[in-house]
Every structure is written in C-alpha cells, then in structure tokens.
GROMACS .gro file of C-alpha atoms in nm:
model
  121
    1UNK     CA    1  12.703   0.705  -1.069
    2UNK     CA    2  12.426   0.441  -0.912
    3UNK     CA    3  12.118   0.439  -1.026
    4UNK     CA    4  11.832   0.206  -0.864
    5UNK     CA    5  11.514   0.293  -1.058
    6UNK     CA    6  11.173   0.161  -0.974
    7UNK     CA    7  10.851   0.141  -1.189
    8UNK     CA    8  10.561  -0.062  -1.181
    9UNK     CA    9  10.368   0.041  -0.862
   10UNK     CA   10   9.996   0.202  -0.905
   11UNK     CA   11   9.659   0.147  -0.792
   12UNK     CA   12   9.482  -0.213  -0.744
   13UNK     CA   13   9.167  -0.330  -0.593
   14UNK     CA   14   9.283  -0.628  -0.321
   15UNK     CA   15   9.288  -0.932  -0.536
   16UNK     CA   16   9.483  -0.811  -0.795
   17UNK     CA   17   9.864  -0.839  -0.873
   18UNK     CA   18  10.117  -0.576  -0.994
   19UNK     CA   19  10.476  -0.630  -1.142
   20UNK     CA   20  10.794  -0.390  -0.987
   21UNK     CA   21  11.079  -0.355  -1.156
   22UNK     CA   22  11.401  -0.249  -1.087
   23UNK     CA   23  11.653  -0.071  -1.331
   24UNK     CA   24  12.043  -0.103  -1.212
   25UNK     CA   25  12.294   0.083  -1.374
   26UNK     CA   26  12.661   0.254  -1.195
   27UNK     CA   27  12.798  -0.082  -1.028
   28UNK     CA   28  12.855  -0.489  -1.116
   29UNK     CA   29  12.475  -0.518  -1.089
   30UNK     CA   30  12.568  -0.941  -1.099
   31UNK     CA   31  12.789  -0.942  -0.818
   32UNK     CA   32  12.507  -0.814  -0.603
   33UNK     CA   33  12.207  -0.965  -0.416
   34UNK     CA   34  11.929  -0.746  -0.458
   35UNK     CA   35  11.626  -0.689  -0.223
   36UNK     CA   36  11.305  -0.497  -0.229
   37UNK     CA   37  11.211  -0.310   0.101
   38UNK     CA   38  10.880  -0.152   0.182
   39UNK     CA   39  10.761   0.127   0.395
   40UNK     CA   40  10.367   0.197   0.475
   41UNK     CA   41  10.295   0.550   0.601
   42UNK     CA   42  10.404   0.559   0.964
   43UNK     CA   43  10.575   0.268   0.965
   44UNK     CA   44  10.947   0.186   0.977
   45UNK     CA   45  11.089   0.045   0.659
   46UNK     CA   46  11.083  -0.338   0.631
   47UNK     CA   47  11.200  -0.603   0.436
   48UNK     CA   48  10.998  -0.785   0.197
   49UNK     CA   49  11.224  -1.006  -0.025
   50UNK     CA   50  11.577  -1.086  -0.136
   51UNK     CA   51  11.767  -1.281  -0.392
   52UNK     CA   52  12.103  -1.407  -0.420
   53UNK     CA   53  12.335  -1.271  -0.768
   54UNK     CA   54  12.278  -1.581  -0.922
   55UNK     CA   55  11.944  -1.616  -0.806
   56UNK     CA   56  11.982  -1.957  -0.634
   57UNK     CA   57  11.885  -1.814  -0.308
   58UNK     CA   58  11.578  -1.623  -0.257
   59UNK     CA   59  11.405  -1.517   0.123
   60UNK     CA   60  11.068  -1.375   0.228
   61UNK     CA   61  10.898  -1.188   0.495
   62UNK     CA   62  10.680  -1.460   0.602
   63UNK     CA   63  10.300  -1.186   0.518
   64UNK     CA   64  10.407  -1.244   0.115
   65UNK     CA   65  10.541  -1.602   0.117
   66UNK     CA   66  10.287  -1.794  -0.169
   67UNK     CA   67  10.165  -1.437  -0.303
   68UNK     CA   68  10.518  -1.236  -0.399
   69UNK     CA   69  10.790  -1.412  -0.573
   70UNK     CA   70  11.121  -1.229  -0.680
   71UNK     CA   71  11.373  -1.265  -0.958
   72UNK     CA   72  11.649  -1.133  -1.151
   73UNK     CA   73  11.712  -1.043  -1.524
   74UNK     CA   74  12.135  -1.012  -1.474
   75UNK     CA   75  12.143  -0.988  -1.855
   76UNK     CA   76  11.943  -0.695  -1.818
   77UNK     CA   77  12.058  -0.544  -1.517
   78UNK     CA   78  11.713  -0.618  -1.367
   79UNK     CA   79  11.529  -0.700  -1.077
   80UNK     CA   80  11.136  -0.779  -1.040
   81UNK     CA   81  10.902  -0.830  -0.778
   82UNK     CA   82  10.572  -1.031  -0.884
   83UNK     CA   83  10.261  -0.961  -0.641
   84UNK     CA   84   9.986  -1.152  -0.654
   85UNK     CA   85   9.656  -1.170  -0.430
   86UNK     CA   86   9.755  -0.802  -0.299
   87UNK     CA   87   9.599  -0.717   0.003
   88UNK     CA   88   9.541  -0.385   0.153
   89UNK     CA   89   9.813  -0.419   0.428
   90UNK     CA   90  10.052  -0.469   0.129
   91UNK     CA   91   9.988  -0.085   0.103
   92UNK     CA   92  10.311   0.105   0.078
   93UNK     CA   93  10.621   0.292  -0.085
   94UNK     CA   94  10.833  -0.032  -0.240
   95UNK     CA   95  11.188   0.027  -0.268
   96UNK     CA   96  11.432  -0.198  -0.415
   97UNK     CA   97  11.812  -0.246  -0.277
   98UNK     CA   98  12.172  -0.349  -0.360
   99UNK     CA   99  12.406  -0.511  -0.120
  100UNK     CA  100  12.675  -0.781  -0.086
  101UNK     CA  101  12.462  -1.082   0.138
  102UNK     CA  102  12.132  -1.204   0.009
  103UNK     CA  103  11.953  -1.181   0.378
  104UNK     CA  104  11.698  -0.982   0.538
  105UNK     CA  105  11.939  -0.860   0.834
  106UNK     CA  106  12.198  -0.779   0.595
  107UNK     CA  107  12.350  -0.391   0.564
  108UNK     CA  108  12.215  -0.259   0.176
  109UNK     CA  109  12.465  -0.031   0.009
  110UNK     CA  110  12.286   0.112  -0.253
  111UNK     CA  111  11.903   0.228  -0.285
  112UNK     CA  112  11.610   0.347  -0.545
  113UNK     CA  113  11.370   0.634  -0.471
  114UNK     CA  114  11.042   0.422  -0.445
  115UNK     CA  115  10.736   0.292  -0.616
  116UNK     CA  116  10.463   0.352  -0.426
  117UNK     CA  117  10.169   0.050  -0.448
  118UNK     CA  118   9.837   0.169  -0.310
  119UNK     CA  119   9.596  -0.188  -0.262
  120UNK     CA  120   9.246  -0.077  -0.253
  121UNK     CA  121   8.994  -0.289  -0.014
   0.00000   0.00000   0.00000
C-alpha cells in the first residue's frame, strides 16, 4: 500500500523558514520524481516544486524561486522542501506528490494528505 506522509508544516511569523518532509513507503520511491503541491483556502491546487529521481533536475513556481529549495533523501525514501523568507501568501495546505516526469504539467500518480503551513504577517 502507498503511503505519502507529510510533517513539518506549523505556524511562522513572515520571515521565518520551515522544513516539510515527505515519508514514501508502498512503491520504488527512486524511480520517481517527486513534487510538492500547495493549495490556499479557495484556491485551486498549484504547483510549487519538483525534482527529478536522481535529483539532477529540479523546477519552481517562479513566487518561491531564491526562497524554497527542494531535495531528496532516496536512501531514506525522503523528500524535503526548505522555505525560507516565508511570506504570508505562502499560506496554505502543502502536499507532496509521486509521479513518473519531473515537470510542473506532468500527471502525479500518487499523493499525501497535507501539511498545512499557516505564515503569519
């Protein structure tokens, strides 16, 4: 069974930084890029960051380029999401993703339940 486990999200005054992470576990977690989406409250889901299985190729949404960075931990079946400089529009439900093509139009197979990061002004 596929499990896509989030932790890490909280509270933070804008400024700060938080660390997601991702626990994989039910499928070849290497073979896989892996992406972390995000979804404010009334807003549609969007993409936020992806990187490639071997981590040579990674791709931002242009609003966290310089503050986000994302990597992968293969050894640990692992993927993070480093924010710094969070802003308040940054506010949302973070949810990472599994899927076969490290790109931001690209169809996700498999999906955690969400870490919600609330950015306080």
């Amino acid at each position: 069974q596929v499990h896509l486990v989030e932790s890490g999200g909280g509270l933070v005054q804008a400024g700060g930084s938080l660390r997601l992470s991702c626990a994989a576990s039910g499928f070849a977690f290497s073979d896989n890029a892996m992406a972390w989406f995000r979804q404010a409250p009334g807003q549609k889901r969007e993409f936020v960051a992806v990187i490639s299985w071997n981590s040579v190729y990674t791709e931002y949404r242009d609003s966290v380029k310089g503050r986000f960075t994302i990597s992968r931990d293969n050894a640990k079946d692992t993927v993070f999401l480093q924010m710094n400089n969070l802003k308040s529009e940054d506010t949302a439900d973070y949810f990472c993703a599994a899927g076969r093509t490290p790109s931001m139009s690209a169809r996700y197979t498999y999906w955690g339940q969400g870490t919600q990061v609330t950015v306080s002004s």
